[in-house]
Amino acid sequence: ETKQATFTLLLLRKTHPITNTTTPDKGSAPLILLPSTEGGDKKATLQLRITKGLNAYQVFPVVSFLLRCVPQQADCVYIVRSLGLGLRLLKYRRRKPIYSVLDCFLDAVKRHPAKTFLHFEGREYSYEDVDRQSNKVGRALQAEARLKEGDTVALFLPNEPCFVWTWLGLAKLGCPAALLNFNIRSKSLLHCFSCCGAKVLITCTEQQDAVEEILPTLREQGISVYLLSDKCGVQGINPLSDRISKASDEPLPRDLRANIHIRSTALYIYTSGTTGLPKAAVVTHERVWAASFLQAASGVTSEDVFYINLPLYHSAGFLIGLCGSIERGNTVILRRKFSASQFWDDCRKHNVTVMQYIGETLRYLCNMPKKENEKNHKVRIAIGNGLRTDVWTEFLNRFGDIKIRELYAATEGNIGFINYTSKIGAVGRVNFVHRFLFPYTLIKFDIEKEEPVRNSQGLCIEAATGETGLLVGKITHRSPFVGYAGNKQQTEKKRLSDVLEKGDLYFNTGDLLRFDKDNFVYFQDRVGDTFRWKGENVATSEVADILTMAHCILEANVYGVKVDGHEGRIGMAAVTLKEGQDFDCSDTYSYVVKYLPAYARPRFIRVQPCLEMTGTFKMKKVKLVEEGFNPSLITDPLYFLDLEKKKYVLLTEDIYKAITLKEIKL
């Protein structure tokens, strides 16, 4: 903190003295950032050079100013990369017509058409293969569904190459894609589909049963359903594969998306928020670019082989993984789902150099039996989030010197961090450039009242260094918060006003973080009515709604509890019963399994005589969370969801012990 860095802004004229390249006469060329380290006093110097199209080479010192800079090479490298990527994004904002990730893909097709883009289950697809197939999909949908620019199409597809070229085909038509979680069913599926305003649903045979369940409602609403199959005997579901195979693979004209701009909606990605069913976060083309840059910020290059085993309906798999690989121009190894037993064999077979993770997947890898060749691989970078400190340490010890790029971000948020220093346990580091471009702060938060602490002037109070606080990001033109499709109420709930001064506006992340004295950032916990399990966000009110469908349950208070040795929190519910009713283990199980995906099902149920409320009639959760599910400490009846017996069973001391010893798989 005592070191200083000098930033000199230099204006270059036409010919660069080192590369001998000439810039265009019109328009601005990229900013060139050259870091250098002086010997004796170890001060980091960054020269910012702006190349302009002028007649002869000259250098003019324009401005020099001192900025605080932590004296570490990793910080300087990251700042340089960030500034370079920021300038690229600024250039894309101003470029007309729009230059999107799709255009980046088309440029990659021109540069290296034969290079492998996707490798899936023994088959390779080159950049040109995927481009041609996406042309066929686009033309088939244009003819069959009469799609035009701006029409939203919902994709209900698993991790397969068809997901990729179907999305690209839609993008070529100027159609935003809504990426539906292929685990959801019934009410949740119908909600996710309808809130984005889509009139077309594209699915596959694997998901056909889930679609048939809501098909009558879809038909009532005039929704067209297309199946990626040659035939289908269900009325109202149209097979599309035959139409695609017969369609032309000639390029689709750019005029079809002529009115798309950088802040047009590119995608809808679903996220569980503080209350209710999943919300459709609006992802603009600008946001797609920003997320895709995370590979570049982590040091990934076009020569890398990127391994995606996270679902493509998530921002991690789609934006950071797939779009990031398009931006880099590298090769993607795509898997249907994560497999701990096959992971390292895959990496060795395909020469994987960059992997994605969530904390849960790395824990699975660490739980696998040890082998002699565990460090025999080429993986050098791992990008992800939710990694516990103990798993992080064990992973590095077992599998070698892999650069862990732990990050913090939200699909709809305007602030994020990435740990570019490999500091174990941290999700990032505060630096002046990041904070200047994307203003944020930590504010004091009352966990009991679930609201920010305010002073006598009605303003929020900033958390001290080392103190846990609520992360909020200032909403500006440079760091906007677009919100959720068809849900103004939830969009407004995420906006927090009068934070540091009257009239300001911040995005409420709903997450508690901590900054230490060395400016490292640590994730602490989620607040409100959402918890995370198996890498998925779970909205407690949605689970509560399903539980109260059971004949015996009057009210349900859903929350997440920690289990030793597991990331996140597992679902638990405190319930009250209807008068004269006993807890029905089988009936409750049937509703939970029918309407909730596996990760959202409450594994523990606590039957109480009444639910404790706050003064504003909100259900109290803090004490319940602290008490957990230990039957020796809780006098209320406790039940455990037993998948083998297909019902809830009494949670005994023996079952509890088996869970803590990991003899029962959660």
XYZ file of C-alpha atoms in Angstrom:
666
model
C 0.000 0.000 0.000
C 2.956 2.329 0.453
C 4.276 1.723 -3.053
C 3.370 4.127 -5.858
C 2.988 3.486 -9.579
C 3.317 6.102 -12.305
C 0.912 5.898 -15.232
C 2.090 7.856 -18.272
C -0.369 8.493 -21.099
C 1.478 8.663 -24.433
C 0.007 9.656 -27.794
C 1.525 7.745 -30.710
C 1.390 8.782 -34.329
C 0.853 6.723 -37.393
C 3.533 3.984 -37.408
C 4.260 1.887 -34.330
C 8.055 1.828 -33.745
C 8.216 -1.798 -32.608
C 5.688 -3.650 -34.743
C 6.029 -1.277 -37.698
C 2.271 -1.466 -38.199
C 0.176 1.361 -39.572
C -3.149 2.376 -38.119
C -6.157 3.469 -40.194
C -6.485 7.153 -41.001
C -10.000 7.203 -39.585
C -11.198 5.987 -36.227
C -9.258 5.190 -33.135
C -6.917 2.247 -32.779
C -6.590 0.152 -29.636
C -4.934 1.415 -26.495
C -1.587 -0.326 -26.031
C -0.555 -1.050 -22.460
C 3.082 -1.907 -21.820
C 4.060 -2.798 -18.231
C 7.661 -2.567 -17.107
C 9.339 -2.977 -13.736
C 12.121 -0.733 -12.592
C 14.828 -2.336 -10.530
C 15.825 -0.569 -7.321
C 12.628 0.776 -5.793
C 10.419 -1.943 -7.340
C 7.854 0.584 -8.529
C 5.552 -0.725 -11.256
C 5.254 1.544 -14.278
C 2.484 1.248 -16.843
C 2.601 3.209 -20.056
C -0.767 3.814 -21.690
C -0.338 4.506 -25.376
C -3.119 5.644 -27.674
C -2.408 5.130 -31.357
C -4.075 7.628 -33.679
C -4.065 7.865 -37.444
C -1.674 10.772 -37.928
C 1.019 11.490 -40.478
C 4.291 10.714 -38.723
C 5.455 8.941 -35.597
C 5.775 11.187 -32.574
C 5.337 10.640 -28.883
C 3.844 13.333 -26.659
C 3.599 12.985 -22.910
C 0.046 14.029 -22.161
C -0.576 13.422 -18.521
C 1.143 11.695 -15.638
C -0.539 10.936 -12.409
C 0.167 8.843 -9.348
C -2.108 6.015 -8.381
C -1.908 3.594 -5.517
C -0.791 0.178 -6.678
C -0.087 -2.995 -4.774
C 3.438 -4.123 -5.665
C 2.617 -7.535 -7.135
C 3.130 -8.670 -10.675
C -0.213 -10.520 -10.745
C -2.060 -7.267 -10.017
C -0.265 -5.413 -12.806
C -0.872 -8.182 -15.345
C -4.547 -8.370 -14.421
C -4.992 -4.582 -14.576
C -3.343 -4.492 -18.006
C -5.565 -7.297 -19.271
C -8.664 -5.712 -17.784
C -7.972 -2.331 -19.345
C -7.341 -3.943 -22.727
C -10.578 -5.917 -22.541
C -12.451 -2.857 -21.304
C -11.274 -0.900 -24.310
C -12.392 -3.683 -26.622
C -15.839 -3.583 -25.041
C -15.923 0.199 -25.431
C -15.059 -0.223 -29.110
C -17.842 -2.792 -29.544
C -20.335 -0.452 -27.848
C -19.620 2.211 -30.441
C -19.368 -0.070 -33.472
C -22.179 -0.008 -36.024
C -23.481 -2.361 -37.204
C -23.174 -4.420 -34.041
C -20.201 -6.735 -33.634
C -21.540 -9.569 -31.450
C -20.132 -12.895 -30.259
C -21.878 -14.385 -33.302
C -19.784 -12.139 -35.559
C -16.709 -13.207 -33.612
C -17.643 -16.835 -34.343
C -18.097 -16.086 -38.053
C -14.654 -14.439 -38.133
C -13.208 -17.559 -36.480
C -14.840 -19.676 -39.200
C -13.031 -17.576 -41.810
C -9.680 -17.750 -39.968
C -9.617 -21.473 -39.254
C -12.624 -23.288 -40.781
C -11.115 -26.755 -40.294
C -10.130 -26.260 -36.641
C -12.112 -28.413 -34.209
C -14.650 -26.297 -32.356
C -16.643 -29.003 -30.546
C -15.676 -32.504 -29.500
C -18.604 -34.565 -28.209
C -18.823 -38.285 -27.474
C -16.188 -39.312 -30.013
C -17.243 -36.921 -32.788
C -15.487 -33.736 -33.840
C -17.180 -30.705 -35.341
C -15.062 -28.022 -36.964
C -15.868 -24.325 -36.863
C -17.107 -24.647 -40.440
C -19.242 -27.709 -39.594
C -21.009 -25.863 -36.771
C -21.457 -22.769 -38.941
C -23.059 -24.730 -41.780
C -25.311 -26.678 -39.418
C -26.454 -23.457 -37.741
C -27.326 -22.070 -41.194
C -29.514 -25.116 -41.815
C -31.229 -24.761 -38.424
C -31.824 -21.054 -39.016
C -33.326 -21.629 -42.442
C -35.529 -24.491 -41.217
C -36.892 -22.401 -38.338
C -37.368 -19.410 -40.598
C -39.477 -21.535 -42.942
C -41.380 -23.650 -40.399
C -41.842 -21.290 -37.440
C -41.846 -18.062 -39.476
C -39.309 -16.586 -37.068
C -38.195 -13.013 -37.495
C -35.828 -10.607 -35.738
C -36.736 -10.108 -32.083
C -38.829 -13.275 -31.635
C -37.835 -15.115 -28.463
C -37.334 -18.875 -28.697
C -37.030 -21.153 -25.655
C -34.394 -23.917 -25.760
C -35.171 -26.934 -23.582
C -32.131 -28.995 -24.502
C -29.360 -30.961 -22.760
C -25.609 -30.477 -23.273
C -25.280 -31.562 -26.887
C -23.825 -29.991 -30.053
C -27.391 -29.330 -31.271
C -27.734 -26.841 -28.393
C -24.818 -24.843 -29.825
C -25.824 -24.721 -33.469
C -29.489 -24.162 -32.659
C -28.528 -21.096 -30.597
C -26.230 -19.849 -33.373
C -28.974 -20.375 -35.945
C -31.369 -18.311 -33.831
C -28.738 -15.601 -33.375
C -28.348 -15.380 -37.161
C -32.098 -14.682 -37.367
C -31.812 -12.012 -34.664
C -33.836 -14.106 -32.184
C -33.025 -14.088 -28.452
C -32.818 -17.539 -26.855
C -34.277 -18.408 -23.460
C -32.116 -21.149 -21.925
C -34.391 -23.410 -19.891
C -33.045 -25.612 -17.099
C -33.626 -29.165 -18.349
C -34.244 -30.371 -14.770
C -37.384 -28.322 -14.140
C -40.871 -29.663 -14.604
C -44.549 -28.751 -14.525
C -45.332 -25.404 -12.890
C -41.708 -24.192 -12.900
C -41.202 -25.138 -16.545
C -44.408 -23.419 -17.628
C -43.478 -20.314 -15.640
C -39.954 -20.115 -17.086
C -41.278 -20.526 -20.589
C -44.053 -17.962 -20.327
C -42.203 -15.134 -18.526
C -39.755 -14.597 -21.407
C -42.572 -14.096 -23.922
C -41.459 -16.940 -26.190
C -43.842 -18.236 -28.837
C -41.644 -21.150 -29.896
C -40.180 -24.017 -27.829
C -37.421 -26.263 -29.171
C -36.748 -29.525 -27.373
C -35.514 -33.087 -27.935
C -36.785 -36.621 -27.342
C -34.982 -36.772 -23.991
C -37.145 -33.924 -22.676
C -40.370 -34.877 -24.497
C -42.194 -36.259 -21.439
C -41.695 -32.998 -19.519
C -43.056 -31.012 -22.481
C -46.068 -33.306 -22.918
C -47.000 -32.611 -19.283
C -47.557 -28.911 -20.049
C -48.531 -29.322 -23.710
C -52.273 -28.581 -23.230
C -51.415 -25.201 -21.691
C -48.856 -24.446 -24.413
C -51.425 -25.233 -27.118
C -54.007 -23.006 -25.430
C -51.496 -20.160 -25.567
C -50.701 -20.760 -29.231
C -47.141 -21.908 -28.581
C -45.384 -23.841 -31.338
C -43.342 -26.814 -30.114
C -40.566 -28.304 -32.260
C -38.764 -31.568 -31.559
C -35.239 -32.264 -32.788
C -36.265 -35.632 -34.151
C -37.313 -37.103 -37.516
C -40.759 -38.087 -36.276
C -43.204 -37.572 -33.419
C -46.648 -39.069 -32.927
C -47.857 -36.507 -30.400
C -50.282 -33.930 -31.780
C -48.956 -30.427 -31.193
C -45.260 -31.404 -31.255
C -43.657 -30.882 -34.661
C -40.576 -32.918 -35.692
C -37.855 -30.656 -37.095
C -34.799 -32.774 -37.875
C -35.975 -33.764 -41.353
C -36.596 -30.101 -42.228
C -33.132 -29.182 -40.974
C -31.391 -31.904 -42.996
C -33.115 -30.711 -46.190
C -32.418 -27.003 -45.604
C -29.642 -25.086 -47.362
C -26.403 -24.503 -45.473
C -25.706 -21.247 -47.300
C -25.001 -18.253 -45.013
C -27.997 -16.324 -43.747
C -27.985 -12.648 -44.775
C -26.947 -10.166 -42.111
C -30.013 -8.064 -42.938
C -32.101 -10.527 -40.915
C -30.612 -9.009 -37.746
C -30.042 -5.475 -39.007
C -31.757 -3.759 -36.059
C -29.904 -5.604 -33.283
C -27.626 -3.367 -31.190
C -25.192 -3.887 -28.313
C -27.889 -3.520 -25.647
C -30.481 -5.650 -27.387
C -31.489 -8.797 -25.529
C -29.335 -11.737 -26.583
C -30.437 -14.317 -24.013
C -32.637 -15.061 -21.059
C -30.847 -17.034 -18.357
C -32.831 -18.150 -15.334
C -31.819 -17.431 -11.789
C -33.488 -18.071 -8.449
C -33.836 -14.848 -6.523
C -34.997 -13.806 -3.103
C -38.541 -15.109 -3.561
C -40.720 -17.069 -5.913
C -40.126 -19.048 -9.065
C -36.966 -18.694 -11.201
C -36.607 -15.275 -12.847
C -35.506 -14.670 -16.427
C -32.429 -12.461 -16.228
C -32.125 -10.296 -19.333
C -28.672 -10.785 -20.868
C -27.730 -8.195 -23.479
C -25.102 -8.596 -26.185
C -22.905 -6.278 -24.131
C -23.220 -8.599 -21.114
C -22.413 -11.631 -23.283
C -19.176 -9.942 -24.327
C -18.272 -8.988 -20.764
C -18.771 -12.545 -19.485
C -16.934 -14.062 -22.434
C -13.855 -11.988 -21.543
C -13.348 -13.963 -18.321
C -11.367 -16.600 -20.217
C -9.052 -13.918 -21.584
C -8.744 -12.299 -18.147
C -7.710 -15.690 -16.767
C -4.940 -16.103 -19.338
C -6.698 -18.536 -21.706
C -5.531 -18.434 -25.338
C -6.659 -19.732 -28.734
C -4.315 -22.710 -28.336
C -6.095 -23.995 -25.237
C -8.534 -26.898 -25.091
C -11.505 -25.975 -22.882
C -13.512 -28.631 -21.002
C -17.213 -27.882 -20.394
C -19.163 -30.267 -18.171
C -21.412 -27.652 -16.560
C -24.918 -27.197 -18.007
C -25.178 -24.824 -20.950
C -28.370 -23.306 -19.548
C -26.238 -21.683 -16.829
C -24.200 -18.529 -17.315
C -21.027 -20.372 -16.272
C -21.253 -23.050 -18.940
C -22.753 -20.875 -21.657
C -21.276 -17.393 -21.211
C -17.891 -18.118 -19.628
C -17.417 -21.523 -21.228
C -18.975 -21.562 -24.696
C -18.969 -17.837 -25.526
C -15.555 -17.420 -23.929
C -14.186 -20.160 -26.189
C -15.695 -18.441 -29.229
C -14.036 -15.182 -28.175
C -10.694 -16.992 -27.755
C -11.131 -19.197 -30.831
C -10.203 -22.388 -28.998
C -11.528 -25.967 -28.920
C -14.322 -27.134 -26.601
C -14.650 -30.624 -25.152
C -18.370 -30.847 -24.347
C -19.879 -33.407 -21.970
C -23.526 -34.110 -21.167
C -22.771 -33.856 -17.469
C -19.927 -34.016 -14.997
C -18.408 -37.437 -14.275
C -15.800 -37.694 -11.515
C -14.742 -41.186 -12.613
C -14.109 -40.143 -16.235
C -12.899 -36.583 -15.684
C -9.109 -37.047 -15.709
C -9.235 -39.725 -18.408
C -11.113 -37.202 -20.569
C -8.532 -34.529 -19.818
C -5.652 -36.805 -20.781
C -7.404 -38.169 -23.873
C -8.266 -34.739 -25.282
C -5.231 -32.796 -23.964
C -7.482 -30.489 -21.957
C -5.669 -27.389 -20.685
C -8.532 -25.377 -19.130
C -11.412 -26.724 -17.052
C -14.534 -25.321 -15.436
C -15.813 -26.247 -12.014
C -18.205 -25.567 -9.219
C -17.051 -26.341 -5.695
C -19.098 -29.516 -5.647
C -17.356 -31.025 -8.685
C -13.850 -30.508 -7.301
C -14.954 -32.111 -4.036
C -16.162 -35.135 -6.016
C -12.747 -35.357 -7.685
C -11.002 -35.195 -4.310
C -13.279 -37.951 -2.987
C -12.228 -40.342 -5.752
C -9.711 -43.091 -4.819
C -6.125 -41.929 -5.236
C -4.143 -43.055 -8.283
C -0.457 -42.875 -9.175
C -0.909 -40.777 -12.326
C -3.082 -38.020 -10.845
C -0.672 -35.255 -11.879
C -0.247 -36.684 -15.349
C -2.345 -34.181 -17.306
C -2.041 -30.842 -19.108
C -4.681 -28.853 -17.207
C -3.153 -25.497 -16.240
C -6.184 -23.296 -15.427
C -9.472 -23.988 -13.618
C -12.253 -21.370 -13.719
C -15.273 -21.550 -11.433
C -16.844 -20.672 -8.120
C -17.997 -22.058 -4.787
C -14.728 -23.765 -3.843
C -14.148 -24.441 -0.148
C -10.683 -23.715 1.252
C -10.055 -27.303 2.374
C -11.079 -28.756 -1.001
C -9.003 -26.102 -2.791
C -5.885 -27.103 -0.850
C -6.439 -30.829 -1.290
C -7.143 -30.428 -5.005
C -3.830 -28.643 -5.591
C -1.898 -31.134 -3.478
C -3.322 -34.098 -5.353
C -3.587 -32.846 -8.918
C -0.706 -30.418 -9.281
C -0.022 -26.739 -9.890
C -3.278 -25.691 -11.517
C -4.102 -21.971 -11.489
C -7.453 -21.717 -9.725
C -9.452 -18.751 -10.983
C -12.208 -18.613 -8.376
C -14.770 -15.960 -9.240
C -17.813 -14.254 -7.841
C -20.599 -13.017 -10.118
C -24.331 -13.098 -10.709
C -26.006 -13.549 -14.088
C -28.053 -10.374 -13.709
C -25.577 -8.465 -11.529
C -23.384 -5.480 -12.387
C -20.410 -6.387 -10.215
C -18.107 -9.396 -10.053
C -14.655 -10.471 -8.916
C -12.071 -12.999 -10.050
C -9.152 -14.324 -8.033
C -6.228 -13.732 -10.374
C -3.632 -14.229 -7.596
C -4.376 -17.862 -6.636
C -4.821 -16.806 -3.006
C -6.575 -19.822 -1.481
C -10.069 -19.028 -0.220
C -10.489 -15.642 -1.928
C -12.943 -14.869 -4.734
C -11.024 -11.821 -5.933
C -9.077 -8.740 -4.976
C -10.003 -5.096 -4.784
C -8.029 -2.895 -7.167
C -8.445 0.758 -8.063
C -9.122 0.237 -11.785
C -11.943 -2.236 -11.171
C -13.495 -0.086 -8.466
C -13.264 3.057 -10.595
C -14.905 1.434 -13.617
C -17.532 -0.492 -11.636
C -18.195 1.284 -8.314
C -19.216 -0.992 -5.467
C -19.059 -1.189 -1.691
C -19.885 -3.376 1.284
C -22.560 -2.058 3.632
C -23.565 -3.161 7.117
C -26.445 -5.639 7.101
C -28.847 -6.726 9.854
C -29.226 -10.488 9.455
C -32.201 -10.740 11.811
C -34.206 -8.006 10.076
C -32.772 -8.957 6.658
C -32.170 -5.330 5.693
C -29.252 -2.864 5.451
C -28.334 -0.847 8.537
C -28.950 2.882 8.036
C -27.792 5.960 9.970
C -29.856 8.884 11.220
C -29.758 10.453 7.731
C -31.281 7.320 6.243
C -28.077 6.341 4.421
C -26.368 2.962 4.533
C -23.202 2.489 6.566
C -20.105 1.089 4.869
C -18.636 -2.042 6.463
C -15.151 -1.724 7.931
C -12.157 -3.678 6.604
C -12.452 -7.237 7.853
C -16.169 -6.845 8.581
C -18.782 -8.861 6.698
C -21.165 -6.701 4.695
C -23.736 -6.769 1.905
C -22.175 -6.266 -1.529
C -23.885 -3.583 -3.624
C -22.857 -2.337 -7.075
C -23.639 1.180 -8.248
C -26.006 1.277 -11.221
C -24.475 3.460 -13.929
C -24.468 3.634 -17.719
C -21.216 1.644 -17.671
C -22.489 -0.913 -15.148
C -26.256 -1.195 -15.690
C -28.752 -3.533 -14.089
C -31.249 -4.542 -16.762
C -33.430 -6.714 -14.539
C -35.801 -9.594 -15.156
C -38.162 -10.241 -18.047
C -41.824 -9.825 -17.186
C -41.134 -9.195 -13.512
C -40.925 -5.506 -12.638
C -41.595 -6.203 -8.976
C -38.546 -8.449 -8.563
C -36.438 -6.073 -10.652
C -37.280 -3.213 -8.298
C -36.538 -5.367 -5.263
C -32.937 -5.719 -6.434
C -32.503 -1.928 -6.635
C -31.334 -0.196 -3.463
C -31.519 3.599 -3.234
C -29.993 6.190 -0.894
C -26.969 4.014 -0.203
C -24.093 6.488 0.211
C -25.914 9.644 -0.799
C -29.492 10.687 -1.423
C -30.791 9.648 -4.825
C -28.080 7.127 -5.722
C -29.038 3.664 -6.948
C -27.263 0.334 -6.363
C -27.785 -3.289 -7.312
C -28.379 -5.456 -4.247
C -26.469 -8.705 -4.812
C -28.087 -10.384 -1.811
C -24.665 -11.750 -0.856
C -22.462 -11.133 2.166
C -18.753 -10.668 1.473
C -15.666 -9.495 3.355
C -12.606 -7.474 2.329
C -9.432 -8.144 4.343
C -6.544 -5.763 5.050
C -4.719 -6.957 1.922
C -7.782 -6.202 -0.239
C -8.639 -9.837 -0.837
C -12.360 -10.555 -1.213
C -14.068 -13.468 0.536
C -17.583 -14.782 -0.017
C -19.350 -15.338 3.301
C -23.011 -16.262 2.753
C -26.262 -15.613 0.929
C -29.041 -13.602 2.533
C -32.789 -13.679 2.100
C -34.782 -16.617 0.874
C -32.358 -18.327 -1.477
C -29.738 -20.979 -0.826
C -27.421 -22.922 -3.110
C -27.119 -26.700 -3.356
C -25.492 -28.938 -5.976
C -24.438 -25.816 -7.862
C -28.036 -24.610 -8.234
C -29.904 -21.729 -6.615
C -33.032 -22.787 -4.738
C -35.871 -20.298 -4.160
C -37.396 -21.203 -0.789
C -40.869 -19.842 -1.513
C -41.201 -22.073 -4.586
C -40.346 -25.138 -2.476
C -42.755 -23.979 0.251
C -45.565 -23.691 -2.316
C -45.032 -27.300 -3.364
C -44.876 -28.571 0.225
C -48.197 -26.943 1.107
C -49.803 -28.881 -1.740
C -49.414 -31.994 0.436
C -52.711 -32.790 2.182
C -51.276 -32.726 5.689
C -49.165 -29.534 5.586
C -50.607 -26.174 6.593
C -47.519 -23.921 6.404
C -43.895 -24.425 5.385
C -40.773 -22.427 6.173
C -37.978 -23.555 3.845
C -34.275 -22.852 4.410
C -30.836 -24.292 3.736
C -28.617 -25.931 6.338
C -24.934 -26.767 6.216
C -23.690 -30.345 6.125
C -20.064 -31.014 7.015
C -17.990 -31.887 3.973
C -20.450 -30.416 1.470
C -20.567 -27.098 -0.385
C -23.585 -24.861 -0.058
C -26.655 -25.707 2.005
C -29.068 -28.596 1.703
C -32.823 -28.025 1.733
C -34.774 -28.304 4.978
C -38.288 -27.217 5.927
C -40.068 -26.486 9.169
C -43.759 -27.253 8.721
C -47.004 -27.053 10.652
C -49.767 -29.589 10.086
C -53.447 -29.094 9.392
C -55.735 -29.669 12.359
C -56.238 -33.349 13.087
C -53.577 -34.425 10.580
C -50.390 -36.451 11.103
C -47.367 -35.993 8.869
C -47.962 -38.117 5.752
C -44.541 -39.394 4.718
C -45.625 -40.885 1.375
C -47.958 -38.107 0.208
C -45.418 -35.377 0.956
C -42.714 -37.367 -0.822
C -44.872 -37.763 -3.932
C -45.462 -34.005 -4.297
C -41.819 -33.146 -3.680
C -40.528 -35.661 -6.238
C -43.173 -34.838 -8.849
C -42.822 -31.059 -8.836
C -39.279 -30.265 -7.702
C -35.897 -31.041 -9.296
C -33.608 -33.214 -7.161
C -31.443 -30.339 -5.927
C -34.489 -28.380 -4.636
C -36.152 -31.191 -2.685
C -35.998 -30.667 1.087
C -34.077 -33.629 2.461
C -35.073 -32.818 6.044
C -38.466 -31.834 7.464
C -39.064 -30.544 10.974
C -42.646 -30.644 12.265
C -43.425 -27.747 14.618
C -46.569 -26.730 16.510
C -46.285 -23.208 15.038
C -43.888 -21.170 12.887
C -42.117 -18.251 14.536
C -42.708 -14.912 12.809
C -40.966 -11.521 12.821
C -42.741 -8.275 13.693
C -43.474 -7.806 9.994
C -44.908 -11.341 9.721
C -41.927 -12.845 7.955
C -40.968 -16.373 8.903
C -37.882 -16.498 11.113
C -35.111 -18.633 9.681
C -31.860 -17.688 11.436
C -32.408 -19.829 14.546
C -33.692 -22.752 12.467
C -30.594 -22.598 10.251
C -28.310 -22.547 13.302
C -30.054 -25.540 14.895
C -29.679 -27.648 11.750
C -30.977 -31.231 11.705
C -29.309 -32.964 14.678
C -32.006 -35.134 16.359
C -30.113 -35.111 19.662
C -30.465 -31.320 19.882
C -33.988 -30.889 18.469
C -37.096 -32.090 20.280
C -39.443 -31.556 17.299
C -40.088 -34.622 15.093
C -37.544 -34.752 12.246
C -37.890 -36.600 8.942
C -35.396 -37.527 6.236
C -36.178 -37.989 2.532
C -35.226 -41.603 1.827
C -34.852 -42.127 -1.929
C -34.644 -45.918 -1.618
C -37.850 -46.249 0.419
C -39.488 -43.485 -1.653
C -40.895 -41.648 1.341
C -39.877 -39.506 4.284
C -38.672 -41.535 7.287
C -38.026 -40.548 10.895
C -34.543 -39.063 11.231
C -32.875 -41.279 13.828
C -29.495 -40.937 15.508
C -28.207 -43.745 13.284
C -29.311 -41.976 10.084
C -27.817 -38.710 11.320
C -24.518 -40.442 12.085
C -24.487 -42.114 8.655
C -25.008 -38.713 6.996
C -22.173 -37.077 8.946
C -19.865 -40.012 8.096
C -20.880 -39.689 4.400
C -22.258 -43.234 4.404
C -25.516 -41.847 3.017
C -25.131 -39.934 -0.227
C -26.916 -36.583 -0.291
